[in-house]
């Protein structure tokens, strides 16, 4: 087999590599643990340590990137004599990242995490994961820094768009499926950022404070489920602190929970620039990533020196390197090296469009204004750079197609990262797609810079489609939930001028909608990816029936949030990478909501959101009924969904736990996305993870004996039908 190293031009390495590879193939046990143990036993300490730190594979600092290594997030050299392949790492969950155009190539941009989350479809997540892994392979990468599953605790968090939602079961199942899809193509995936990484302000030094039980029932549970389902080769620890210790040097989280309680066998890699000391190795970190961003290559010579004098380090470097090797073997990275090949752009575009079409959420549809009749003669399209493309989120996850962005608007200066933080628009114009579907109409565009001008044009149109965009980026939270740069005023002016209007949103996450009652339809398209324009038009014209359901709560205002003021907004300057002053800490109290993230917080406070978690409309209608829940050792829920309207459509059945012997609650315990023809009904049975019925107490997971009440929901707020079941007491822990 032709190895990646050969393609990279390091020819001297080829023959040794190929021979060693044949020897490996003869290892018929094919057991990742035993293979890792025997390779590790044959290593020198210098070789062990060489696997434990890497560089950022882009021009930064005085590090030389070896010839043939593709520009991407990271690189860790292999060990030729033992046939250990190099690790070539690229971001991220939304596709092979653009790294500011350094490679000169493009890749398929999947829709944002929020759009993926809105599909409620683990199958589609798997398909998307497999697709971007194939592209990663074709570009020379064998590690995807994907699997972003932090819970959205604050809709202003700059990376909310990368994540899947606010519920641990939903994020865990969808994130785990994406990881499984990626690794099915012999590309290692991470899950990240472990753990509690909801906002970007002071991201390298904010300190999330939370009771461990609450964390185990929320953010940790999302990771736990994703790890069980996806078996990721690596877990990336976060920048922030958790209960006082940096997440990458956090004995309790890494050694105590991840490795001991959950028995995680892969390796923990640091986030880029998140390592502060060599003793993070003792606290549970296995590999230092992008070391030129740190003050020192802590996991290089200092680790080797420590291993010489201290048995604890000696044991650790053996364990750390075994963990890396184990994942290499378990995912088959050694026997399936990446080989550079052209990317199948059409296949990528088809997957991106499918995710966008299934993830777009129809929020409002007054008088059935959508789908659009083909009869409109004069259509006005306003704003959002809809003439050029669709918006994407900024930072390391940014992907661009061939030819680069359609429009690029840098917004904050931050040295070498400016290009990664531009407001980049994908080359998929909604205006062009609308024109293609309405050839009989005159379709006019106004950029929406002036509300008065847009309103004048609206008066002369039969129908107005106005775009609202909210750009989000890694490194920077948004100040509030308005549409920036006066777009709310444009929408309000257009709505006043012409009641026949539709608002299409391209936002990172939830926004406020001061104009909601004055507009006809509202379509939440998120950042819809490489074929976003086509997907939006397909929804508007009814070629596709909307089926997305919100994976996050849209608050009516920030006053309803657990922390109405964004933590650190007044004291910390925005910065992509800033470590802060020595010793600087920004404490954030997550005990306010604890495990009650998102819709659970709204239920607890009895607050009415703008749109609830799980909500979304369709062009058809559904009847939901027949909820039954069985208890016992393997609890499950069953329910029936029926398409009672006149079009093909998909519904997402949602079952919530609403009361336990401890009191009222609201927890998603089961869901299923089902495609239905008009008149068709299906009954589905979904297992319920017992952790969702339990609380974490001093004894571990604990189900209190008594009555548990469940509801079938059209959303977390719209509960249709209830049933109860009696459960016996049950307690379990990881050490039993
Ligand atoms: C981000 C990670 C990313 C890494 C490598 C960091 O800034 O937090 O999500 O994988 O960079 O690019």
XYZ file of C-alpha atoms and ligand atoms in Angstrom:
748
model
C 0.000 0.000 0.000
C 1.241 3.473 -0.855
C 1.772 5.398 2.312
C 1.081 9.058 2.911
C 4.744 9.511 3.722
C 5.634 8.306 0.222
C 3.256 10.778 -1.345
C 4.740 13.510 0.761
C 8.062 12.981 -0.962
C 9.925 11.593 2.054
C 11.067 8.707 -0.097
C 13.796 7.393 2.151
C 11.155 6.464 4.667
C 9.087 4.440 2.232
C 10.773 1.068 2.172
C 11.173 0.822 5.951
C 7.586 1.938 6.343
C 6.205 -0.597 3.858
C 8.121 -3.515 5.387
C 7.029 -2.578 8.858
C 3.472 -2.222 7.610
C 3.485 -5.779 6.282
C 4.758 -6.962 9.636
C 1.921 -5.133 11.336
C -0.592 -6.715 8.986
C 0.678 -10.102 10.137
C -0.350 -9.237 13.641
C -3.513 -11.264 13.329
C -4.763 -10.450 16.797
C -5.768 -7.055 15.437
C -6.328 -5.983 18.982
C -5.665 -2.314 19.462
C -4.763 -2.679 23.141
C -2.234 -5.443 22.710
C -0.760 -3.903 19.570
C -0.385 -0.575 21.373
C 1.281 -2.308 24.319
C 3.768 -4.177 22.152
C 4.674 -1.144 20.014
C 5.058 1.007 23.091
C 7.271 -1.583 24.758
C 9.620 -1.393 21.776
C 9.976 2.396 21.964
C 12.733 4.493 23.414
C 11.717 7.275 25.777
C 12.619 9.814 23.113
C 10.239 8.075 20.720
C 7.510 7.969 23.329
C 7.811 11.675 23.965
C 7.924 12.445 20.227
C 4.304 11.254 20.036
C 3.237 13.504 22.858
C 3.660 16.974 21.398
C 2.981 18.514 18.036
C 3.205 21.729 16.110
C 0.544 23.900 14.593
C 0.936 23.127 10.901
C 0.806 26.661 9.616
C 3.312 29.483 9.471
C 3.435 30.735 13.036
C 6.503 31.326 15.175
C 9.848 29.929 14.097
C 8.684 26.342 13.667
C 9.563 24.573 10.427
C 6.747 22.550 8.893
C 8.251 19.433 7.287
C 7.962 19.184 3.543
C 4.792 17.473 2.382
C 2.842 18.103 5.573
C -0.443 19.746 4.585
C -1.272 23.110 6.105
C -3.818 22.421 8.801
C -4.212 22.530 12.536
C -1.476 20.181 13.670
C 1.250 17.667 12.954
C 2.925 14.986 15.072
C 5.734 13.037 13.403
C 5.466 9.257 13.110
C 8.052 6.656 14.080
C 9.176 4.966 10.908
C 11.014 2.011 12.391
C 7.847 0.943 14.216
C 5.458 1.855 11.387
C 3.739 4.446 13.528
C 2.233 6.906 11.060
C 2.501 10.681 11.523
C -0.673 12.389 12.729
C -1.854 15.080 10.364
C -4.629 17.073 11.978
C -7.261 19.360 10.529
C -10.279 21.163 11.912
C -13.231 20.511 12.336
C -16.870 19.460 12.665
C -18.108 21.434 9.645
C -15.588 20.143 7.104
C -11.895 20.445 6.319
C -11.117 23.953 7.458
C -9.885 26.661 5.174
C -6.974 27.899 7.334
C -7.275 31.298 5.699
C -6.729 29.815 2.225
C -3.165 28.620 2.998
C -3.543 25.309 1.166
C -5.066 27.019 -1.847
C -7.860 24.464 -1.990
C -11.474 24.303 -0.952
C -13.612 21.709 0.764
C -17.251 20.985 1.405
C -18.677 23.372 3.955
C -21.353 21.554 5.891
C -24.005 23.698 7.559
C -23.257 24.880 11.096
C -23.524 22.652 14.139
C -26.770 24.394 15.050
C -28.205 23.455 11.635
C -27.015 19.871 12.073
C -28.545 19.807 15.543
C -31.848 20.949 14.053
C -32.044 17.797 11.913
C -32.351 15.626 15.024
C -30.943 12.901 12.810
C -28.032 10.745 13.985
C -28.108 9.006 10.571
C -27.510 12.275 8.755
C -24.758 13.203 11.213
C -23.052 9.900 10.424
C -23.315 10.574 6.706
C -21.940 14.114 7.083
C -19.078 12.829 9.233
C -18.145 10.161 6.698
C -18.210 12.735 3.897
C -15.887 15.225 5.559
C -13.572 12.412 6.645
C -13.241 11.310 3.019
C -12.290 14.868 2.133
C -9.816 15.036 4.993
C -8.193 11.833 3.725
C -8.024 13.184 0.199
C -6.162 16.210 1.500
C -3.620 14.182 3.469
C -5.163 14.279 6.957
C -5.827 11.397 9.336
C -7.219 13.315 12.329
C -10.327 15.556 12.279
C -10.713 17.898 15.216
C -14.467 17.431 15.056
C -17.129 16.417 17.559
C -17.905 19.845 19.039
C -20.595 18.987 21.562
C -20.388 21.562 24.339
C -23.864 22.465 25.507
C -25.108 25.912 24.571
C -25.528 27.462 27.990
C -25.569 30.996 26.617
C -26.917 31.951 23.177
C -24.352 34.762 23.028
C -21.441 32.305 23.129
C -19.280 32.935 20.059
C -19.034 29.220 19.251
C -22.714 28.378 19.752
C -22.929 27.934 15.978
C -20.350 25.114 16.104
C -22.249 23.162 18.724
C -25.342 20.996 18.360
C -27.679 22.355 21.014
C -28.495 22.559 24.688
C -29.567 19.041 25.604
C -27.160 16.269 26.676
C -29.054 13.364 25.066
C -29.564 15.193 21.776
C -25.986 16.543 21.549
C -24.511 13.257 22.734
C -26.383 11.104 20.217
C -25.858 13.440 17.279
C -22.232 14.202 18.131
C -21.456 10.535 18.703
C -22.959 9.643 15.330
C -20.798 12.235 13.562
C -17.692 10.843 15.252
C -18.645 7.287 14.256
C -19.142 8.471 10.673
C -15.731 10.109 10.588
C -13.933 7.145 12.094
C -15.709 4.705 9.745
C -13.394 6.243 7.116
C -10.241 5.592 9.176
C -9.857 9.186 10.287
C -9.534 9.737 14.034
C -12.051 12.179 15.472
C -11.974 14.134 18.674
C -14.831 15.210 20.842
C -14.259 18.708 22.187
C -13.944 20.949 24.179
C -13.836 18.983 27.421
C -15.497 20.565 29.311
C -17.732 23.557 30.110
C -16.743 25.916 27.333
C -19.911 27.943 26.696
C -18.564 31.472 26.147
C -15.485 33.009 24.577
C -14.936 36.098 26.709
C -11.717 35.460 28.608
C -11.747 32.003 27.138
C -8.256 31.068 28.304
C -8.876 32.057 31.893
C -12.534 31.924 32.666
C -13.335 29.561 35.466
C -16.574 27.626 35.268
C -17.835 26.920 38.759
C -20.377 24.132 39.066
C -21.293 21.295 41.424
C -19.956 18.073 40.037
C -23.331 16.341 40.165
C -24.921 19.054 38.035
C -22.044 18.827 35.562
C -22.381 15.047 35.353
C -26.070 15.461 34.519
C -25.491 18.061 31.803
C -22.301 18.858 29.862
C -20.439 15.768 31.042
C -23.402 13.586 30.117
C -23.321 14.918 26.547
C -19.642 13.908 26.323
C -20.264 10.581 28.013
C -23.004 9.630 25.542
C -21.008 10.892 22.542
C -17.975 8.888 23.653
C -20.057 5.738 24.129
C -21.680 6.095 20.712
C -18.721 7.374 18.728
C -15.664 5.882 20.466
C -13.560 8.909 19.507
C -9.830 8.300 19.299
C -9.166 11.502 21.183
C -10.783 13.985 23.545
C -9.693 17.613 23.247
C -9.647 19.430 26.553
C -10.851 23.006 26.722
C -9.168 26.370 27.278
C -11.136 27.352 30.353
C -10.844 26.285 33.946
C -13.332 23.955 35.577
C -13.785 24.436 39.309
C -10.450 26.182 39.614
C -8.152 24.007 37.495
C -7.406 24.473 33.769
C -9.458 21.942 31.820
C -6.254 20.536 30.279
C -4.618 20.140 33.667
C -7.643 18.963 35.564
C -7.054 15.793 37.545
C -10.700 15.474 38.548
C -12.132 15.807 35.028
C -9.418 13.941 33.107
C -8.150 11.258 35.469
C -11.128 10.987 37.792
C -14.126 11.147 35.491
C -12.995 10.615 31.894
C -10.373 7.934 32.373
C -11.322 6.236 35.639
C -15.115 6.463 35.827
C -15.816 6.228 32.114
C -12.853 3.985 31.320
C -11.837 6.109 28.324
C -8.959 4.437 26.495
C -8.024 7.011 23.850
C -5.821 10.043 24.393
C -6.490 13.542 25.666
C -5.038 16.208 23.389
C -4.847 19.798 24.489
C -6.560 22.632 22.745
C -4.117 24.859 20.895
C -2.267 27.055 23.338
C -3.954 25.558 26.409
C -0.950 23.961 28.148
C 0.686 25.803 31.004
C 3.032 23.246 32.576
C 4.684 19.839 32.215
C 2.774 18.553 35.217
C -0.431 18.695 33.176
C 0.777 15.192 32.217
C 0.204 14.070 35.795
C -3.199 15.764 35.818
C -4.309 13.630 32.865
C -3.274 15.396 29.652
C -1.640 13.059 27.115
C -0.537 15.314 24.280
C 0.388 18.965 23.811
C -1.049 20.305 20.546
C 0.200 23.293 18.533
C 3.080 23.724 20.940
C 4.408 26.918 19.361
C 1.372 28.667 20.843
C 2.442 27.766 24.385
C 5.181 29.334 26.482
C 7.251 26.160 26.136
C 7.203 22.711 24.549
C 6.276 21.352 27.965
C 5.691 17.832 26.645
C 9.040 17.737 24.812
C 12.428 17.862 26.556
C 10.983 18.834 29.972
C 8.778 15.730 29.931
C 11.674 13.534 28.858
C 13.798 14.970 31.680
C 11.008 14.455 34.196
C 10.630 10.821 33.094
C 14.342 10.255 33.799
C 14.094 11.358 37.391
C 10.515 10.591 38.426
C 8.731 7.256 38.109
C 5.342 8.898 37.959
C 6.345 10.637 34.726
C 8.071 7.496 33.522
C 4.806 5.570 33.911
C 2.862 8.377 32.386
C 4.848 8.630 29.149
C 4.309 4.899 28.633
C 0.578 5.271 29.247
C 0.319 8.468 27.193
C 1.995 6.948 24.143
C 0.024 3.707 24.463
C -3.161 5.748 24.365
C -2.132 7.507 21.147
C -1.112 4.199 19.565
C -4.285 2.478 20.664
C -6.436 4.991 18.813
C -4.246 4.776 15.723
C -4.793 1.001 15.646
C -8.438 1.043 16.745
C -9.408 3.436 13.941
C -7.156 1.726 11.401
C -5.165 4.840 10.679
C -1.950 2.865 10.201
C -3.371 0.477 7.627
C -5.425 3.090 5.750
C -3.108 6.052 5.210
C -4.503 9.184 3.600
C -3.639 9.600 -0.039
C -3.978 12.874 -1.845
C -6.783 12.844 -4.403
C -9.275 15.280 -5.881
C -12.255 15.928 -3.655
C -15.665 14.787 -4.923
C -17.231 18.238 -4.690
C -20.598 17.126 -6.073
C -20.971 14.392 -3.447
C -20.019 16.879 -0.744
C -22.475 19.475 -2.025
C -25.300 16.918 -2.019
C -24.693 16.018 1.644
C -24.346 19.679 2.627
C -27.624 20.506 0.895
C -29.442 17.573 2.490
C -28.326 18.651 5.964
C -29.311 22.264 5.270
C -32.728 21.257 3.943
C -33.429 19.026 6.929
C -32.009 21.526 9.421
C -33.794 24.706 8.317
C -36.513 25.520 10.854
C -39.800 27.154 9.862
C -40.637 29.334 12.853
C -43.690 31.227 11.671
C -46.015 30.886 8.677
C -48.963 33.302 8.876
C -51.869 32.423 6.631
C -49.782 29.788 4.886
C -47.718 32.452 3.084
C -45.174 29.701 2.487
C -44.552 27.787 0.346
C -44.430 30.523 -2.258
C -46.836 30.418 -5.130
C -45.096 30.555 -8.473
C -47.467 33.406 -9.408
C -45.695 36.409 -7.830
C -44.627 38.820 -10.575
C -42.385 41.160 -8.623
C -40.242 39.702 -5.840
C -37.949 41.909 -3.816
C -34.991 40.332 -2.015
C -33.338 42.470 0.667
C -30.072 42.284 2.566
C -27.819 39.579 3.971
C -25.483 39.657 0.933
C -28.070 37.286 -0.566
C -26.839 38.305 -4.013
C -23.437 36.794 -3.242
C -23.818 33.874 -0.863
C -24.675 32.590 2.582
C -22.950 33.439 5.843
C -20.674 31.112 7.798
C -19.154 31.278 11.261
C -15.578 32.405 11.913
C -12.551 30.842 13.557
C -10.805 27.513 13.286
C -13.936 25.698 12.040
C -14.284 27.961 9.012
C -14.534 25.999 5.751
C -14.610 27.431 2.252
C -15.290 25.873 -1.111
C -13.092 26.063 -4.186
C -12.436 29.682 -5.103
C -12.697 30.904 -1.514
C -15.309 33.154 0.008
C -17.890 35.022 -2.073
C -17.592 38.026 0.231
C -15.099 38.450 3.011
C -15.548 41.111 5.655
C -12.823 41.140 8.315
C -14.207 42.570 11.490
C -11.672 42.438 14.272
C -7.948 42.779 14.130
C -6.060 40.075 15.930
C -2.730 39.482 14.233
C -2.388 36.272 12.252
C -5.922 35.156 12.970
C -7.654 38.004 11.167
C -8.266 35.899 8.053
C -9.765 33.098 10.121
C -12.124 35.527 11.768
C -13.501 37.174 8.647
C -17.219 37.146 8.001
C -16.984 34.769 5.094
C -19.867 34.062 2.758
C -20.062 30.775 0.870
C -20.565 30.934 -2.877
C -24.193 29.889 -2.881
C -26.425 32.837 -3.631
C -30.019 32.653 -2.370
C -30.916 35.390 -4.862
C -29.700 33.288 -7.793
C -31.503 30.226 -6.447
C -34.744 32.213 -6.014
C -34.413 33.574 -9.562
C -33.891 30.060 -10.881
C -37.152 28.923 -9.265
C -39.218 31.928 -10.309
C -38.296 32.514 -13.954
C -41.628 34.242 -14.594
C -41.005 36.889 -11.943
C -38.922 40.015 -11.877
C -36.619 39.438 -8.872
C -34.974 42.626 -7.634
C -32.253 42.924 -4.960
C -31.574 45.730 -2.477
C -28.607 45.450 -0.125
C -30.641 46.742 2.827
C -28.169 49.342 3.991
C -30.930 51.946 4.234
C -34.275 50.979 5.788
C -36.087 53.745 3.937
C -34.798 52.652 0.574
C -35.680 48.979 1.257
C -39.174 50.063 2.374
C -39.729 52.066 -0.813
C -38.730 49.098 -2.950
C -40.973 46.845 -0.821
C -44.020 48.992 -1.628
C -43.573 48.210 -5.299
C -43.213 44.452 -4.880
C -45.804 41.651 -4.691
C -43.662 39.878 -2.147
C -40.580 40.702 -0.087
C -37.982 38.224 1.163
C -35.720 39.944 3.656
C -32.529 38.332 4.947
C -31.178 38.873 8.460
C -27.663 37.761 9.362
C -25.916 37.426 12.687
C -22.247 36.601 12.395
C -20.572 34.641 15.162
C -16.994 33.577 15.563
C -14.704 31.640 17.800
C -12.921 34.063 20.093
C -15.719 36.585 20.409
C -19.133 36.466 22.051
C -21.988 38.539 20.685
C -23.028 41.471 22.849
C -26.758 40.811 22.704
C -29.366 39.013 20.627
C -30.089 41.760 18.113
C -29.355 41.464 14.424
C -26.282 43.669 14.090
C -25.761 46.728 11.933
C -29.336 47.951 12.046
C -30.904 44.933 10.369
C -33.798 44.816 12.832
C -34.772 48.297 11.625
C -34.618 47.183 7.995
C -36.899 44.211 8.669
C -39.333 46.409 10.605
C -39.423 49.000 7.808
C -39.945 46.390 5.091
C -42.681 44.657 7.107
C -44.509 47.956 7.537
C -44.273 48.735 3.831
C -45.484 45.353 2.606
C -47.348 42.780 4.715
C -46.594 40.084 2.176
C -43.147 39.414 3.586
C -40.886 36.587 4.620
C -37.836 36.820 6.880
C -34.959 34.405 6.253
C -32.415 34.261 9.065
C -28.798 33.181 8.822
C -27.787 33.282 12.461
C -25.306 31.434 14.612
C -27.924 30.745 17.264
C -30.984 32.298 18.887
C -31.783 35.962 18.308
C -34.471 38.322 19.557
C -37.191 39.307 17.055
C -38.698 42.686 17.874
C -40.501 42.600 14.486
C -41.960 39.094 14.898
C -45.624 40.119 15.049
C -45.341 42.237 11.907
C -43.868 39.661 9.558
C -45.506 36.834 7.634
C -43.107 33.926 7.738
C -39.827 33.373 9.571
C -37.352 30.818 8.261
C -34.298 30.030 10.427
C -31.641 28.844 7.971
C -28.675 29.081 10.395
C -25.340 29.051 8.520
C -26.573 26.713 5.790
C -23.266 25.683 4.218
C -22.004 25.067 0.698
C -25.444 24.800 -0.933
C -27.288 27.045 1.496
C -28.784 29.299 -1.186
C -30.313 26.334 -2.987
C -31.570 24.823 0.271
C -33.254 28.097 1.279
C -34.955 28.397 -2.108
C -36.076 24.743 -1.966
C -37.793 25.439 1.372
C -39.301 28.763 0.255
C -40.832 27.274 -2.879
C -41.942 24.033 -1.222
C -39.691 21.629 -3.138
C -38.670 20.568 0.348
C -41.035 20.480 3.310
C -39.366 22.069 6.364
C -38.622 19.540 9.082
C -35.976 21.141 11.317
C -36.720 21.467 15.030
C -34.924 23.930 17.311
C -32.055 22.373 19.288
C -31.931 25.480 21.516
C -34.396 27.754 23.252
C -34.894 31.200 21.737
C -35.308 33.486 24.761
C -37.685 36.419 24.550
C -34.865 38.560 25.931
C -31.518 38.179 27.687
C -33.301 39.023 30.953
C -34.624 35.442 30.944
C -31.143 33.895 30.825
C -29.420 32.526 33.944
C -26.869 35.315 33.523
C -28.580 38.330 31.913
C -25.245 40.182 31.709
C -22.638 38.374 29.624
C -19.907 37.286 32.076
C -16.798 39.403 31.653
C -18.327 41.735 29.072
C -17.429 44.797 31.097
C -14.021 43.718 32.329
C -12.367 41.588 29.661
C -11.223 42.848 26.263
C -12.203 40.651 23.318
C -9.299 38.591 22.059
C -8.890 35.418 20.050
C -6.133 33.951 22.130
C -5.407 36.142 25.157
C -4.126 34.319 28.239
C -4.977 37.339 30.340
C -2.673 38.821 32.916
C -0.690 36.381 35.068
C -3.109 34.803 37.516
C -6.146 36.450 35.949
C -9.407 34.580 36.460
C -12.966 35.261 35.398
C -15.277 33.243 37.624
C -18.555 32.165 36.040
C -21.141 30.645 38.342
C -22.958 27.874 36.485
C -24.634 26.755 39.675
C -27.294 29.335 38.859
C -28.859 26.867 36.429
C -26.751 23.806 37.290
C -27.967 20.888 35.171
C -31.020 22.873 34.084
C -29.565 24.133 30.828
C -31.746 25.835 28.201
C -35.360 24.634 28.174
C -34.982 23.089 31.626
C -34.129 26.519 33.019
C -37.172 28.016 31.303
C -39.395 25.247 32.732
C -37.927 25.735 36.208
C -38.455 29.486 36.115
C -41.794 29.141 34.306
C -40.605 31.673 31.754
C -42.140 31.733 28.295
C -39.477 31.815 25.599
C -39.807 33.342 22.149
C -39.557 29.827 20.658
C -39.058 26.691 22.689
C -36.535 23.887 22.260
C -37.879 21.222 19.916
C -40.161 23.629 18.037
C -40.562 23.799 14.261
C -43.384 24.003 11.706
C -44.104 22.034 8.559
C -46.170 22.478 5.397
C -48.115 19.420 6.468
C -49.656 18.609 9.867
C -49.065 15.797 12.330
C -50.994 13.977 15.014
C -48.975 12.655 17.906
C -50.495 10.107 20.263
C -50.272 6.790 22.091
C -47.440 7.588 24.510
C -46.490 4.544 26.558
C -43.446 4.166 28.785
C -42.131 0.923 30.208
C -39.971 0.833 33.346
C -37.691 -1.963 34.496
C -34.025 -2.435 33.749
C -34.334 -1.323 30.120
C -36.933 1.429 30.034
C -38.354 2.603 26.733
C -40.970 4.936 25.289
C -43.291 4.331 22.375
C -45.591 6.714 20.526
C -47.382 7.101 17.239
C -46.871 9.881 14.702
C -49.337 10.424 11.862
C -49.121 12.762 8.898
C -52.587 14.298 8.909
C -51.909 16.789 6.108
C -51.531 16.633 2.384
C -47.755 16.569 1.798
C -44.843 14.269 2.519
C -43.137 15.445 5.687
C -40.942 14.509 8.635
C -41.841 14.907 12.283
C -39.667 14.580 15.358
C -41.428 12.798 18.195
C -40.102 14.034 21.558
C -40.659 12.481 24.977
C -39.971 14.522 28.092
C -39.735 13.465 31.702
C -41.858 16.051 33.504
C -42.050 14.833 37.096
C -40.100 12.534 39.398
C -40.577 11.748 43.099
C -38.158 14.638 43.696
C -40.496 17.110 41.991
C -41.196 18.718 38.660
C -38.538 18.614 35.986
C -38.204 18.758 32.201
C -35.795 16.379 30.484
C -35.755 15.062 26.949
C -35.546 11.282 27.370
C -36.284 9.987 23.867
C -36.780 11.275 20.345
C -37.204 9.959 16.831
C -37.309 11.672 13.458
C -39.804 9.939 11.194
C -40.619 10.480 7.468
C -44.309 10.138 6.728
C -46.445 10.183 3.579
C -49.855 11.900 3.784
C -52.135 9.749 5.938
C -49.311 7.463 7.016
C -48.864 6.604 10.711
C -45.923 4.964 12.430
C -45.431 3.741 15.951
C -41.857 3.908 17.174
C -40.213 2.558 20.285
C -37.139 4.307 21.625
C -34.966 3.147 24.542
C -34.624 5.520 27.494
C -31.150 5.893 28.944
C -31.596 5.281 32.710
C -29.175 8.146 33.439
C -31.881 10.495 32.199
C -34.245 9.210 34.871
C -31.621 9.444 37.602
C -29.954 12.196 39.572
C -26.283 12.154 40.438
C -26.019 11.888 44.226
C -23.283 10.969 46.694
C -23.998 7.314 45.808
C -23.723 7.830 42.059
C -26.618 7.640 39.584
C -29.750 7.295 41.696
C -33.309 6.594 40.662
C -35.581 7.436 43.565
C -38.474 4.989 43.971
C -41.899 6.240 42.959
C -43.940 7.690 40.147
C -42.370 9.169 37.026
C -44.509 11.221 34.679
C -43.699 11.601 30.979
C -45.157 13.733 28.212
C -45.148 13.487 24.453
C -44.205 16.898 23.123
C -44.357 18.877 19.911
C -41.663 20.886 21.714
C -40.390 21.254 25.270
C -43.324 23.600 25.943
C -46.103 22.050 23.915
C -46.812 18.844 25.835
C -49.609 16.838 24.281
C -50.194 13.637 26.163
C -48.961 12.250 29.467
C -48.367 8.893 31.055
C -46.798 7.662 34.309
C -44.784 4.704 35.371
C -43.607 3.501 38.766
C -39.890 2.892 39.083
C -38.068 0.941 41.750
C -35.088 2.403 43.578
C -31.855 1.926 41.712
C -28.329 3.177 42.349
C -25.240 2.531 40.307
C -21.744 3.850 40.043
C -18.783 3.287 37.776
C -16.640 1.503 40.274
C -19.180 -1.262 40.946
C -9.917 25.707 18.872
C -10.090 24.239 18.560
C -9.351 23.888 17.309
C -7.894 24.260 17.482
C -7.025 23.904 16.287
C -8.464 26.145 18.825
O -8.379 27.526 18.825
O -10.463 25.990 20.135
O -11.461 23.949 18.429
O -9.511 22.531 17.008
O -7.815 25.645 17.690
O -7.231 24.752 15.236
